[in-house]
mmCIF file of C-alpha atoms in Angstrom:
data_model
loop_
_atom_site.group_PDB
_atom_site.id
_atom_site.type_symbol
_atom_site.label_atom_id
_atom_site.label_comp_id
_atom_site.label_asym_id
_atom_site.label_seq_id
_atom_site.Cartn_x
_atom_site.Cartn_y
_atom_site.Cartn_z
ATOM 1 C CA MET A 23 107.132 251.420 72.640
ATOM 2 C CA SER A 24 104.058 250.333 74.568
ATOM 3 C CA SER A 25 103.280 246.638 74.438
ATOM 4 C CA LYS A 26 99.610 247.590 74.183
ATOM 5 C CA PHE A 27 100.045 250.018 71.299
ATOM 6 C CA PHE A 28 97.692 247.954 69.119
ATOM 7 C CA ALA A 29 95.249 246.901 71.795
ATOM 8 C CA ALA A 30 91.787 246.953 70.214
ATOM 9 C CA ALA A 31 93.301 248.727 67.225
ATOM 10 C CA ALA A 32 91.054 246.898 64.785
ATOM 11 C CA SER A 33 87.891 247.698 66.697
ATOM 12 C CA GLY A 34 85.687 250.714 66.259
ATOM 13 C CA LEU A 35 85.179 250.349 62.518
ATOM 14 C CA ALA A 36 82.361 252.437 61.145
ATOM 15 C CA ALA A 37 78.986 250.800 61.714
ATOM 16 C CA PHE A 38 77.023 249.995 58.621
ATOM 17 C CA ALA A 39 73.880 251.989 58.464
ATOM 18 C CA VAL A 40 71.112 252.323 56.094
ATOM 19 C CA ALA A 41 68.962 255.552 56.192
ATOM 20 C CA SER A 42 66.450 255.437 56.873
ATOM 21 C CA GLY A 43 68.680 253.744 59.424
ATOM 22 C CA ALA A 44 69.091 250.781 57.960
ATOM 23 C CA PHE A 45 72.518 249.767 58.128
ATOM 24 C CA ALA A 46 73.123 249.900 61.879
ATOM 25 C CA GLN A 47 74.550 247.389 64.306
ATOM 26 C CA ALA A 48 71.957 245.518 66.363
ATOM 27 C CA ALA A 49 71.374 247.050 69.770
ATOM 28 C CA ALA A 50 71.880 244.993 72.895
ATOM 29 C CA PRO A 51 68.647 243.316 74.012
ATOM 30 C CA LEU A 52 66.762 245.262 76.618
ATOM 31 C CA ALA A 53 65.170 243.868 79.726
ATOM 32 C CA LYS A 54 61.612 242.798 79.101
ATOM 33 C CA ALA A 55 59.278 245.657 79.836
ATOM 34 C CA PRO A 56 56.269 245.047 82.067
ATOM 35 C CA ALA A 57 53.089 244.289 80.181
ATOM 36 C CA ALA A 58 51.102 247.404 79.368
ATOM 37 C CA PRO A 59 47.574 247.550 80.724
ATOM 38 C CA ALA A 60 44.865 246.623 78.273
ATOM 39 C CA ALA A 61 43.674 249.598 76.256
ATOM 40 C CA PRO A 62 40.110 250.632 77.026
ATOM 41 C CA ALA A 63 37.482 249.878 74.418
ATOM 42 C CA ILE A 64 36.785 252.807 72.120
ATOM 43 C CA THR A 65 33.497 253.644 70.525
ATOM 44 C CA HIS A 66 34.180 255.650 67.385
ATOM 45 C CA GLY A 67 31.948 258.252 65.895
ATOM 46 C CA ALA A 68 30.998 258.065 62.258
ATOM 47 C CA PRO A 69 33.885 258.290 59.769
ATOM 48 C CA ILE A 70 34.481 261.832 58.588
ATOM 49 C CA ALA A 71 33.647 262.004 54.923
ATOM 50 C CA SER A 72 36.673 262.558 52.672
ATOM 51 C CA LEU A 73 39.146 262.504 55.606
ATOM 52 C CA CYS A 74 41.624 259.614 55.310
ATOM 53 C CA VAL A 75 44.703 258.398 57.148
ATOM 54 C CA PHE A 76 47.508 255.995 56.283
ATOM 55 C CA SER A 77 50.776 254.695 57.715
ATOM 56 C CA ALA A 78 53.867 254.941 55.507
ATOM 57 C CA GLY A 79 55.697 252.602 57.876
ATOM 58 C CA ALA A 80 52.966 249.995 57.696
ATOM 59 C CA VAL A 81 52.948 250.196 53.900
ATOM 60 C CA ARG A 82 56.715 249.631 53.824
ATOM 61 C CA GLY A 83 56.561 246.844 56.397
ATOM 62 C CA THR A 84 53.609 244.870 55.053
ATOM 63 C CA SER A 85 53.747 245.311 51.293
ATOM 64 C CA ALA A 86 55.603 242.760 49.186
ATOM 65 C CA THR A 87 57.423 245.674 47.571
ATOM 66 C CA GLY A 88 58.625 247.145 50.864
ATOM 67 C CA LYS A 89 59.589 243.749 52.247
ATOM 68 C CA ALA A 90 61.595 242.973 49.113
ATOM 69 C CA LEU A 91 63.446 246.273 49.406
ATOM 70 C CA ASP A 92 64.292 245.866 53.078
ATOM 71 C CA ALA A 93 65.347 242.226 52.651
ATOM 72 C CA ARG A 94 67.646 243.119 49.773
ATOM 73 C CA LEU A 95 69.257 245.995 51.668
ATOM 74 C CA LYS A 96 69.882 243.662 54.593
ATOM 75 C CA ALA A 97 71.421 241.060 52.289
ATOM 76 C CA LEU A 98 73.692 243.649 50.709
ATOM 77 C CA GLN A 99 74.802 244.762 54.159
ATOM 78 C CA THR A 100 75.611 241.189 55.200
ATOM 79 C CA THR A 101 77.569 240.570 52.016
ATOM 80 C CA ALA A 102 79.524 243.797 52.450
ATOM 81 C CA GLU A 103 80.309 243.153 56.114
ATOM 82 C CA ALA A 104 81.581 239.587 55.732
ATOM 83 C CA PRO A 105 85.016 240.235 54.126
ATOM 84 C CA LEU A 106 85.653 243.244 56.342
ATOM 85 C CA SER A 107 84.856 241.241 59.458
ATOM 86 C CA ALA A 108 87.211 238.489 58.315
ATOM 87 C CA ARG A 109 89.987 241.013 57.746
ATOM 88 C CA GLU A 110 89.357 242.621 61.129
ATOM 89 C CA LYS A 111 89.559 239.241 62.868
ATOM 90 C CA ALA A 112 92.789 238.335 61.086
ATOM 91 C CA LEU A 113 94.319 241.716 61.897
ATOM 92 C CA GLN A 114 93.356 241.426 65.545
ATOM 93 C CA THR A 115 95.122 238.059 65.691
ATOM 94 C CA LYS A 116 98.285 239.693 64.370
ATOM 95 C CA ILE A 117 97.939 242.543 66.834
ATOM 96 C CA ASP A 118 97.555 240.146 69.756
ATOM 97 C CA ALA A 119 100.658 238.263 68.667
ATOM 98 C CA PHE A 120 102.582 241.524 68.334
ATOM 99 C CA ASN A 121 101.526 242.661 71.800
ATOM 100 C CA ALA A 122 102.507 239.318 73.289
ATOM 101 C CA ALA A 123 105.954 239.438 71.636
ATOM 102 C CA ALA A 124 106.457 243.048 72.698
ATOM 103 C CA LYS A 125 106.505 241.986 76.349
ATOM 104 C CA THR A 126 109.999 240.562 75.839
ATOM 105 C CA PRO A 127 113.125 242.327 74.528
ATOM 106 C CA ALA A 128 113.401 242.297 70.760
ATOM 107 C CA ALA A 129 116.283 240.397 69.156
ATOM 108 C CA ASP A 130 115.981 242.782 66.189
ATOM 109 C CA ILE A 131 114.470 246.141 67.089
ATOM 110 C CA ASN A 132 114.339 247.194 63.425
ATOM 111 C CA ALA A 133 112.345 244.092 62.522
ATOM 112 C CA ARG A 134 109.890 244.787 65.342
ATOM 113 C CA GLU A 135 109.463 248.393 64.253
ATOM 114 C CA LYS A 136 108.866 247.198 60.685
ATOM 115 C CA GLN A 137 106.206 244.801 61.910
ATOM 116 C CA LYS A 138 104.564 247.608 63.867
ATOM 117 C CA SER A 139 104.569 249.855 60.811
ATOM 118 C CA ASP A 140 103.083 247.107 58.630
ATOM 119 C CA LEU A 141 100.283 246.538 61.114
ATOM 120 C CA GLU A 142 99.533 250.255 61.198
ATOM 121 C CA LEU A 143 99.285 250.313 57.412
ATOM 122 C CA GLU A 144 97.008 247.266 57.413
ATOM 123 C CA GLN A 145 94.814 248.841 60.060
ATOM 124 C CA SER A 146 94.534 252.082 58.083
ATOM 125 C CA ALA A 147 93.662 250.202 54.910
ATOM 126 C CA LEU A 148 90.940 248.270 56.710
ATOM 127 C CA GLN A 149 89.427 251.412 58.197
ATOM 128 C CA ARG A 150 89.558 253.134 54.811
ATOM 129 C CA ASP A 151 87.862 250.218 53.060
ATOM 130 C CA ALA A 152 85.221 249.956 55.786
ATOM 131 C CA ALA A 153 84.421 253.669 55.499
ATOM 132 C CA HIS A 154 84.221 253.415 51.708
ATOM 133 C CA THR A 155 81.917 250.404 51.901
ATOM 134 C CA GLN A 156 79.711 252.229 54.380
ATOM 135 C CA MET A 157 79.307 255.125 51.965
ATOM 136 C CA GLU A 158 78.416 252.731 49.149
ATOM 137 C CA LEU A 159 75.726 251.167 51.338
ATOM 138 C CA VAL A 160 74.389 254.597 52.237
ATOM 139 C CA ALA A 161 74.291 255.561 48.553
ATOM 140 C CA THR A 162 72.536 252.287 47.757
ATOM 141 C CA ALA A 163 69.884 252.866 50.418
ATOM 142 C CA ASP A 164 69.349 256.455 49.260
ATOM 143 C CA ALA A 165 68.892 255.411 45.632
ATOM 144 C CA ALA A 166 66.574 252.568 46.623
ATOM 145 C CA GLN A 167 64.479 254.912 48.762
ATOM 146 C CA GLN A 168 64.108 257.322 45.859
ATOM 147 C CA THR A 169 62.959 254.508 43.583
ATOM 148 C CA TYR A 170 60.577 253.230 46.247
ATOM 149 C CA SER A 171 59.116 256.727 46.682
ATOM 150 C CA VAL A 172 58.520 256.931 42.927
ATOM 151 C CA GLU A 173 56.533 253.699 43.133
ATOM 152 C CA LEU A 174 54.702 254.683 46.319
ATOM 153 C CA GLN A 175 53.384 258.037 45.146
ATOM 154 C CA PRO A 176 51.012 256.759 42.426
ATOM 155 C CA ALA A 177 49.831 254.009 44.770
ATOM 156 C CA VAL A 178 48.919 256.602 47.388
ATOM 157 C CA ILE A 179 47.162 258.753 44.790
ATOM 158 C CA SER A 180 45.258 255.753 43.440
ATOM 159 C CA ALA A 181 43.979 254.755 46.884
ATOM 160 C CA TYR A 182 43.247 258.380 47.753
ATOM 161 C CA GLN A 183 41.128 258.842 44.661
ATOM 162 C CA SER A 184 39.372 255.484 44.888
ATOM 163 C CA LYS A 185 38.268 256.267 48.452
ATOM 164 C CA GLN A 186 37.285 259.825 47.416
ATOM 165 C CA CYS A 187 39.501 261.375 50.074
ATOM 166 C CA GLY A 188 39.683 265.123 50.473
ATOM 167 C CA VAL A 189 42.479 265.112 53.045
ATOM 168 C CA LEU A 190 45.105 262.437 53.737
ATOM 169 C CA LEU A 191 46.993 262.414 57.040
ATOM 170 C CA GLU A 192 49.889 260.310 58.251
ATOM 171 C CA ARG A 193 48.441 257.949 60.840
ATOM 172 C CA SER A 194 51.143 258.731 63.416
ATOM 173 C CA ALA A 195 49.964 262.355 63.496
ATOM 174 C CA VAL A 196 46.470 261.347 64.614
ATOM 175 C CA ALA A 197 45.827 260.283 68.209
ATOM 176 C CA ILE A 198 42.640 258.290 67.602
ATOM 177 C CA PHE A 199 40.670 257.727 64.427
ATOM 178 C CA ASN A 200 37.895 255.562 63.086
ATOM 179 C CA PRO A 201 39.571 252.564 61.375
ATOM 180 C CA ALA A 202 37.196 252.998 58.453
ATOM 181 C CA MET A 203 39.193 256.099 57.523
ATOM 182 C CA ASP A 204 42.460 254.166 57.197
ATOM 183 C CA ILE A 205 43.394 253.521 53.556
ATOM 184 C CA THR A 206 46.712 251.791 54.306
ATOM 185 C CA PRO A 207 45.480 248.396 52.990
ATOM 186 C CA GLN A 208 44.373 249.986 49.742
ATOM 187 C CA ILE A 209 47.763 251.654 49.309
ATOM 188 C CA VAL A 210 49.549 248.345 49.946
ATOM 189 C CA SER A 211 47.402 246.648 47.296
ATOM 190 C CA ALA A 212 47.991 249.445 44.782
ATOM 191 C CA LEU A 213 51.746 249.432 45.448
ATOM 192 C CA ASP A 214 52.127 245.688 45.028
ATOM 193 C CA ALA A 215 49.947 245.746 41.914
ATOM 194 C CA ARG A 216 52.710 247.755 40.239
ATOM 195 C CA GLY A 217 54.816 244.581 40.315
ATOM 196 C CA LYS A 218 58.130 246.150 41.317
ATOM 197 C CA ALA A 219 59.044 243.760 44.135
ATOM 198 C CA ALA A 220 61.209 241.670 41.797
ATOM 199 C CA SER A 221 63.215 244.723 40.739
ATOM 200 C CA PHE A 222 64.046 245.475 44.373
ATOM 201 C CA GLN A 223 65.072 241.858 44.901
ATOM 202 C CA ALA A 224 67.661 242.366 42.147
ATOM 203 C CA LEU A 225 69.031 245.603 43.616
ATOM 204 C CA GLU A 226 72.841 245.848 43.468
ATOM 205 C CA ARG A 227 75.212 247.873 45.620
ATOM 206 C CA THR A 228 76.043 251.325 44.297
ATOM 207 C CA LYS A 229 79.724 251.639 43.427
ATOM 208 C CA LEU A 230 81.508 254.870 44.304
ATOM 209 C CA THR A 231 84.905 256.240 43.465
ATOM 210 C CA PRO A 232 87.028 257.384 46.438
ATOM 211 C CA GLN A 233 86.173 260.970 45.522
ATOM 212 C CA GLN A 234 82.430 260.256 45.432
ATOM 213 C CA ALA A 235 82.602 258.443 48.766
ATOM 214 C CA ALA A 236 84.466 261.366 50.317
ATOM 215 C CA GLN A 237 81.898 263.839 48.992
ATOM 216 C CA LEU A 238 79.037 261.777 50.401
ATOM 217 C CA ALA A 239 80.751 261.481 53.766
ATOM 218 C CA ALA A 240 81.213 265.262 53.842
ATOM 219 C CA GLN A 241 77.534 265.790 53.034
ATOM 220 C CA LEU A 242 76.468 263.499 55.874
ATOM 221 C CA GLN A 243 78.623 265.456 58.323
ATOM 222 C CA ARG A 244 77.018 268.775 57.529
#
């Protein structure tokens, strides 16, 4: 029996991610990039009548509604991670003690094998619970995104109609545009006027049965 059988056995639990990407572990900080040269001044032509642009990301990131949603998803992730992290830390302590004891001959080989088996079961249970929690967070983010989209659509239509747009483009698809054609601020105002930020602040984690979690995991692997 290897004395390092359980080395790092509790590590590698599934990272929590929200879709839209949201439940992912923080990346290591990157080296500071050199400052980009100042962009040249641009003289825009006249706004094109009825052609409008907007940024869905900016709406999500600057509206009270979008901020409330993202803050709540982050809080749910933190709450879900805390007990699992505590269990992982406690299990790793047991594993380290087991590995240390395994360096010397066992007085009772059956007792040591039983301890090894118990640690394996505890590890499996932790991994299973972490995977299940991850699926619940994914389901929560998916449901929240659907609700957010329901609220966003009429806000976009309202701003589109009020500005008498004939075409609306996502801002990221346009290289350069006259800022007067950007209706993002109007969409933010229309979205927040719907008063749904409080409902997102009260969002609760979606509960799944083991079967539902397994089905969702299978769908994500396709």
